[in-house]
PDB file of C-alpha atoms in Angstrom:
ATOM      1  CA  MET A   1      19.978  24.287  23.233  1.00 88.00           C
ATOM      2  CA  VAL A   2      17.544  25.498  20.577  1.00 91.00           C
ATOM      3  CA  HIS A   3      16.455  23.592  17.469  1.00 89.00           C
ATOM      4  CA  VAL A   4      14.455  25.347  14.738  1.00 92.00           C
ATOM      5  CA  SER A   5      13.052  23.611  11.671  1.00 89.00           C
ATOM      6  CA  GLU A   6      10.967  24.831   8.757  1.00 89.00           C
ATOM      7  CA  ASN A   7       9.281  22.982   5.941  1.00 82.00           C
ATOM      8  CA  SER A   8      10.829  23.247   2.489  1.00 78.00           C
ATOM      9  CA  SER A   9       8.041  21.532   0.535  1.00 79.00           C
ATOM     10  CA  PHE A  10       5.311  23.916  -0.560  1.00 78.00           C
ATOM     11  CA  SER A  11       6.982  26.724   1.405  1.00 77.00           C
ATOM     12  CA  LYS A  12       5.550  29.334  -0.967  1.00 79.00           C
ATOM     13  CA  VAL A  13       2.043  28.138  -0.047  1.00 82.00           C
ATOM     14  CA  VAL A  14       2.365  27.207   3.634  1.00 84.00           C
ATOM     15  CA  ARG A  15       5.201  27.796   6.095  1.00 86.00           C
ATOM     16  CA  ILE A  16       5.426  25.685   9.219  1.00 85.00           C
ATOM     17  CA  ARG A  17       8.105  26.588  11.748  1.00 88.00           C
ATOM     18  CA  GLU A  18       8.863  24.439  14.777  1.00 87.00           C
ATOM     19  CA  THR A  19      11.047  25.576  17.659  1.00 91.00           C
ATOM     20  CA  ILE A  20      12.264  23.246  20.402  1.00 87.00           C
ATOM     21  CA  VAL A  21      14.123  24.637  23.405  1.00 91.00           C
ATOM     22  CA  TYR A  22      15.956  22.481  25.937  1.00 87.00           C
ATOM     23  CA  GLN A  23      16.847  24.126  29.260  1.00 90.00           C
ATOM     24  CA  GLY A  24      18.260  22.823  32.486  1.00 88.00           C
ATOM     25  CA  HIS A  25      15.863  22.616  35.415  1.00 87.00           C
ATOM     26  CA  PRO A  26      16.652  25.445  37.859  1.00 88.00           C
ATOM     27  CA  HIS A  27      16.255  23.242  40.972  1.00 90.00           C
ATOM     28  CA  SER A  28      17.145  19.757  39.715  1.00 88.00           C
ATOM     29  CA  PRO A  29      20.286  19.652  37.560  1.00 85.00           C
ATOM     30  CA  GLU A  30      19.550  16.057  36.491  1.00 83.00           C
ATOM     31  CA  LYS A  31      16.338  17.216  34.766  1.00 83.00           C
ATOM     32  CA  THR A  32      15.720  19.131  31.551  1.00 82.00           C
ATOM     33  CA  PHE A  33      12.813  21.290  30.428  1.00 83.00           C
ATOM     34  CA  LEU A  34      11.603  20.798  26.867  1.00 82.00           C
ATOM     35  CA  ARG A  35       9.516  23.579  25.361  1.00 87.00           C
ATOM     36  CA  GLN A  36       8.053  23.040  21.893  1.00 85.00           C
ATOM     37  CA  LYS A  37       6.055  25.397  19.714  1.00 87.00           C
ATOM     38  CA  TYR A  38       5.141  25.641  16.091  1.00 82.00           C
ATOM     39  CA  SER A  39       3.548  28.237  13.897  1.00 84.00           C
ATOM     40  CA  VAL A  40       1.732  28.126  10.582  1.00 84.00           C
ATOM     41  CA  GLU A  41       1.717  30.902   8.020  1.00 84.00           C
ATOM     42  CA  LEU A  42      -0.160  31.077   4.718  1.00 84.00           C
ATOM     43  CA  PRO A  43       1.332  34.091   2.956  1.00 81.00           C
ATOM     44  CA  HIS A  44      -0.823  34.076  -0.193  1.00 80.00           C
ATOM     45  CA  ILE A  45      -4.281  33.181   1.096  1.00 80.00           C
ATOM     46  CA  PRO A  46      -6.764  36.073   1.027  1.00 78.00           C
ATOM     47  CA  GLY A  47      -7.812  37.781   4.285  1.00 74.00           C
ATOM     48  CA  GLY A  48     -10.732  35.970   5.884  1.00 79.00           C
ATOM     49  CA  LEU A  49      -9.648  32.504   4.764  1.00 84.00           C
ATOM     50  CA  THR A  50      -6.200  32.702   6.359  1.00 83.00           C
ATOM     51  CA  GLN A  51      -7.346  31.995   9.933  1.00 82.00           C
ATOM     52  CA  TYR A  52      -9.573  29.137   8.809  1.00 86.00           C
ATOM     53  CA  PHE A  53      -6.794  27.356   6.896  1.00 84.00           C
ATOM     54  CA  GLU A  54      -4.162  28.036   9.574  1.00 83.00           C
ATOM     55  CA  ASN A  55      -6.414  26.427  12.198  1.00 84.00           C
ATOM     56  CA  LEU A  56      -7.141  23.507   9.887  1.00 86.00           C
ATOM     57  CA  ILE A  57      -3.419  22.858   9.335  1.00 83.00           C
ATOM     58  CA  ILE A  58      -2.659  23.209  13.061  1.00 83.00           C
ATOM     59  CA  ASP A  59      -5.346  20.653  13.872  1.00 85.00           C
ATOM     60  CA  MET A  60      -3.965  18.271  11.225  1.00 82.00           C
ATOM     61  CA  THR A  61      -0.323  18.573  12.340  1.00 80.00           C
ATOM     62  CA  HIS A  62      -0.983  18.483  16.091  1.00 81.00           C
ATOM     63  CA  GLY A  63      -1.081  14.672  16.022  1.00 83.00           C
ATOM     64  CA  ASN A  64       2.435  14.592  14.531  1.00 80.00           C
ATOM     65  CA  VAL A  65       3.697  16.904  17.256  1.00 78.00           C
ATOM     66  CA  VAL A  66       2.252  14.619  19.930  1.00 83.00           C
ATOM     67  CA  LYS A  67       3.796  11.534  18.276  1.00 86.00           C
ATOM     68  CA  GLY A  68       7.177  13.248  18.054  1.00 80.00           C
ATOM     69  CA  ARG A  69       7.112  14.193  21.715  1.00 79.00           C
ATOM     70  CA  GLN A  70       6.117  10.633  22.697  1.00 88.00           C
ATOM     71  CA  GLY A  71       8.916   9.203  20.554  1.00 87.00           C
ATOM     72  CA  LEU A  72      11.492  11.513  22.096  1.00 80.00           C
ATOM     73  CA  SER A  73      10.248  10.640  25.562  1.00 82.00           C
ATOM     74  CA  GLU A  74      10.577   6.916  24.814  1.00 87.00           C
ATOM     75  CA  VAL A  75      14.141   7.333  23.546  1.00 86.00           C
ATOM     76  CA  LEU A  76      15.087   9.315  26.643  1.00 78.00           C
ATOM     77  CA  LYS A  77      13.574   6.660  28.902  1.00 83.00           C
ATOM     78  CA  ARG A  78      15.573   3.943  27.163  1.00 85.00           C
ATOM     79  CA  LEU A  79      18.797   5.947  27.373  1.00 82.00           C
ATOM     80  CA  ASN A  80      18.202   6.544  31.064  1.00 75.00           C
ATOM     81  CA  LEU A  81      17.601   2.821  31.667  1.00 59.00           C
ATOM     82  CA  ASP A  82      20.802   1.922  29.831  1.00 52.00           C
ATOM     83  CA  ASP A  83      22.780   4.212  32.145  1.00 50.00           C
ATOM     84  CA  LEU A  84      21.609   2.400  35.310  1.00 42.00           C
TER      85      LEU A  84
END
């Protein structure tokens, strides 16, 4: 399963795209791989400043990505415990 999300606020200034891919584990069918990536694009920022601002935004949003992954992990743990 693949989930893709993009920001709609300020999308003409900054575009943030997140892709999450869930795949079954090749050797353990009871496990799932989660791969997450996101990209930042600043379409109207002049040349040399683009990389600087992209890195700044990535650093600022990285904490949210970590929190989201931790939240998902906690939900999955609770669901797994309820099944026992």
